[in-house]
Short mmCIF file of C-alpha atoms in Angstrom, two decimals:
data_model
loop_
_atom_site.label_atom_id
_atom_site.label_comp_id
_atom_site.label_asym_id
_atom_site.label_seq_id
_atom_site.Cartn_x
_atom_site.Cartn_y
_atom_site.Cartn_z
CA UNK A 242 2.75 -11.08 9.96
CA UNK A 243 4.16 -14.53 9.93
CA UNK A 244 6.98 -15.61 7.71
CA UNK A 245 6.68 -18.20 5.11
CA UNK A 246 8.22 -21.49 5.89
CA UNK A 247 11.37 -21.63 3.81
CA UNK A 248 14.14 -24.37 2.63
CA UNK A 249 17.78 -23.64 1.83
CA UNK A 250 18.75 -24.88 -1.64
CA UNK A 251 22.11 -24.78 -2.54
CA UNK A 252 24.19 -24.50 -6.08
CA UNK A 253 27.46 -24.55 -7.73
CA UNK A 254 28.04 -21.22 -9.66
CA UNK A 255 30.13 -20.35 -11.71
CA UNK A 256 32.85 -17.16 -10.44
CA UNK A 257 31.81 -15.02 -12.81
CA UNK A 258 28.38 -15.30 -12.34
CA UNK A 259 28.64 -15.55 -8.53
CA UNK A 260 30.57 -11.67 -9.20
CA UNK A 261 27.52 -9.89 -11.05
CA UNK A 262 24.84 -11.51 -8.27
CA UNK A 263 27.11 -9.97 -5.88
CA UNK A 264 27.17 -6.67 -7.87
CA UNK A 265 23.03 -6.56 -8.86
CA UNK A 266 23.10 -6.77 -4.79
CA UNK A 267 25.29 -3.91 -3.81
CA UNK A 268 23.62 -2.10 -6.74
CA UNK A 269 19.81 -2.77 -5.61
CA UNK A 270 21.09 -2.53 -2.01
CA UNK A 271 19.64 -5.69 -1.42
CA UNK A 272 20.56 -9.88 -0.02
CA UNK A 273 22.51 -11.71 -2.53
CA UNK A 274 19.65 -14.42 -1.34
CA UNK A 275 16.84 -11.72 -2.51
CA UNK A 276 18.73 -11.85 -5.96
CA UNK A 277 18.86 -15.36 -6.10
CA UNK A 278 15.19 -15.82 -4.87
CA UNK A 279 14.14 -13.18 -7.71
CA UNK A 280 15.75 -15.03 -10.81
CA UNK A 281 14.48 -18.43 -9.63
CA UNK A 282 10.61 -17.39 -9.15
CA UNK A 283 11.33 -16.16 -12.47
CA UNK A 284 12.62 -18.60 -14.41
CA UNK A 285 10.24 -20.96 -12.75
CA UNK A 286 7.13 -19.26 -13.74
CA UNK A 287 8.98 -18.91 -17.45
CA UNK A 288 9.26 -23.10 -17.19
CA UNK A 289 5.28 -23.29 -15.87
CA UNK A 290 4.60 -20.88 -18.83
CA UNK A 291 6.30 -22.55 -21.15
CA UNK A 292 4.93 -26.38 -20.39
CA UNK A 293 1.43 -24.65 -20.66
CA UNK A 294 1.72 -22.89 -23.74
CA UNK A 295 3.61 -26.79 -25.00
CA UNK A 296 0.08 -28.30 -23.56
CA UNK A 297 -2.06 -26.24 -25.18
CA UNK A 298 -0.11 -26.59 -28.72
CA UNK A 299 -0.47 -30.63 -28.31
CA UNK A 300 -4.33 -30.40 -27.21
CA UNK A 301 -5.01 -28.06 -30.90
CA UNK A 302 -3.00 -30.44 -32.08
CA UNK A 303 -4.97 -33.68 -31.12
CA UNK A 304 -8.25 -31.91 -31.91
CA UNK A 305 -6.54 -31.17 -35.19
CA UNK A 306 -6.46 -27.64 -35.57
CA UNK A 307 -3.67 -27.14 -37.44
CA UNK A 308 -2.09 -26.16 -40.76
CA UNK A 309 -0.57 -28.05 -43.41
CA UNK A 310 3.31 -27.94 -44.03
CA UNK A 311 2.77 -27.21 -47.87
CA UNK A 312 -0.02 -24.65 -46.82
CA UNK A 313 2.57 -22.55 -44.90
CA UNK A 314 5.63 -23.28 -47.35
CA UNK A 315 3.60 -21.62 -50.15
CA UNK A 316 2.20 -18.68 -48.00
CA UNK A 317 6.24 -18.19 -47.03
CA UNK A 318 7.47 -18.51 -50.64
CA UNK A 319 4.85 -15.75 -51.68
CA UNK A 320 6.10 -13.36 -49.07
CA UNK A 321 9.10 -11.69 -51.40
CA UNK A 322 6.41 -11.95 -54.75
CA UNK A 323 3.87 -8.91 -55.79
CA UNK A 324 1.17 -10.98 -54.70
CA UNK A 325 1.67 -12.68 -50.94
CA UNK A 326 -1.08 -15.20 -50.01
CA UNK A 327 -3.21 -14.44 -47.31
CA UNK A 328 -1.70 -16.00 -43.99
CA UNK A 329 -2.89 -19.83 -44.14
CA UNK A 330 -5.82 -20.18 -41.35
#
């Protein structure tokens, strides 16, 4: 099978930090650069993820489905009453 092409990046770490990669290696018996490859395809899918869900807020937003600040603030307020609103749609 051949191996992806691949690019060094380097950081700055803090010690600490630099300590518990070092120990989630040992523990997983595993590269401190399979560690560090893990959390980064992680947080950037969690970045891609987040800019998505952002786009799709701003599109309902420009084809103006959305509720009214007042709408929600009274549905809120009712909450702790006897009789709550029904969730503002």
């Amino acid at each position: 099978m051949a191996q992806a092409e691949t690019r060094v990046l380097t950081a700055h770490v803090p010690l600490p930090l630099a300590d518990k990669v070092d120990q989630l290696a040992s523990r997983l018996e595993r590269s401190r650069g399979w560690i560090m490859k893990q959390a980064l395809s992680a947080w950037v899918e969690q970045e891609e993820e987040r800019n998505r869900l952002t786009r799709e807020a701003l599109a309902e937003v420009d084809a103006g489905l959305v509720i009214d600040h007042q709408s929600i603030q009274a549905w809120a307020d009712s909450l702790d009453t006897d009789n709550p609103l029904p969730v503002p749609r």
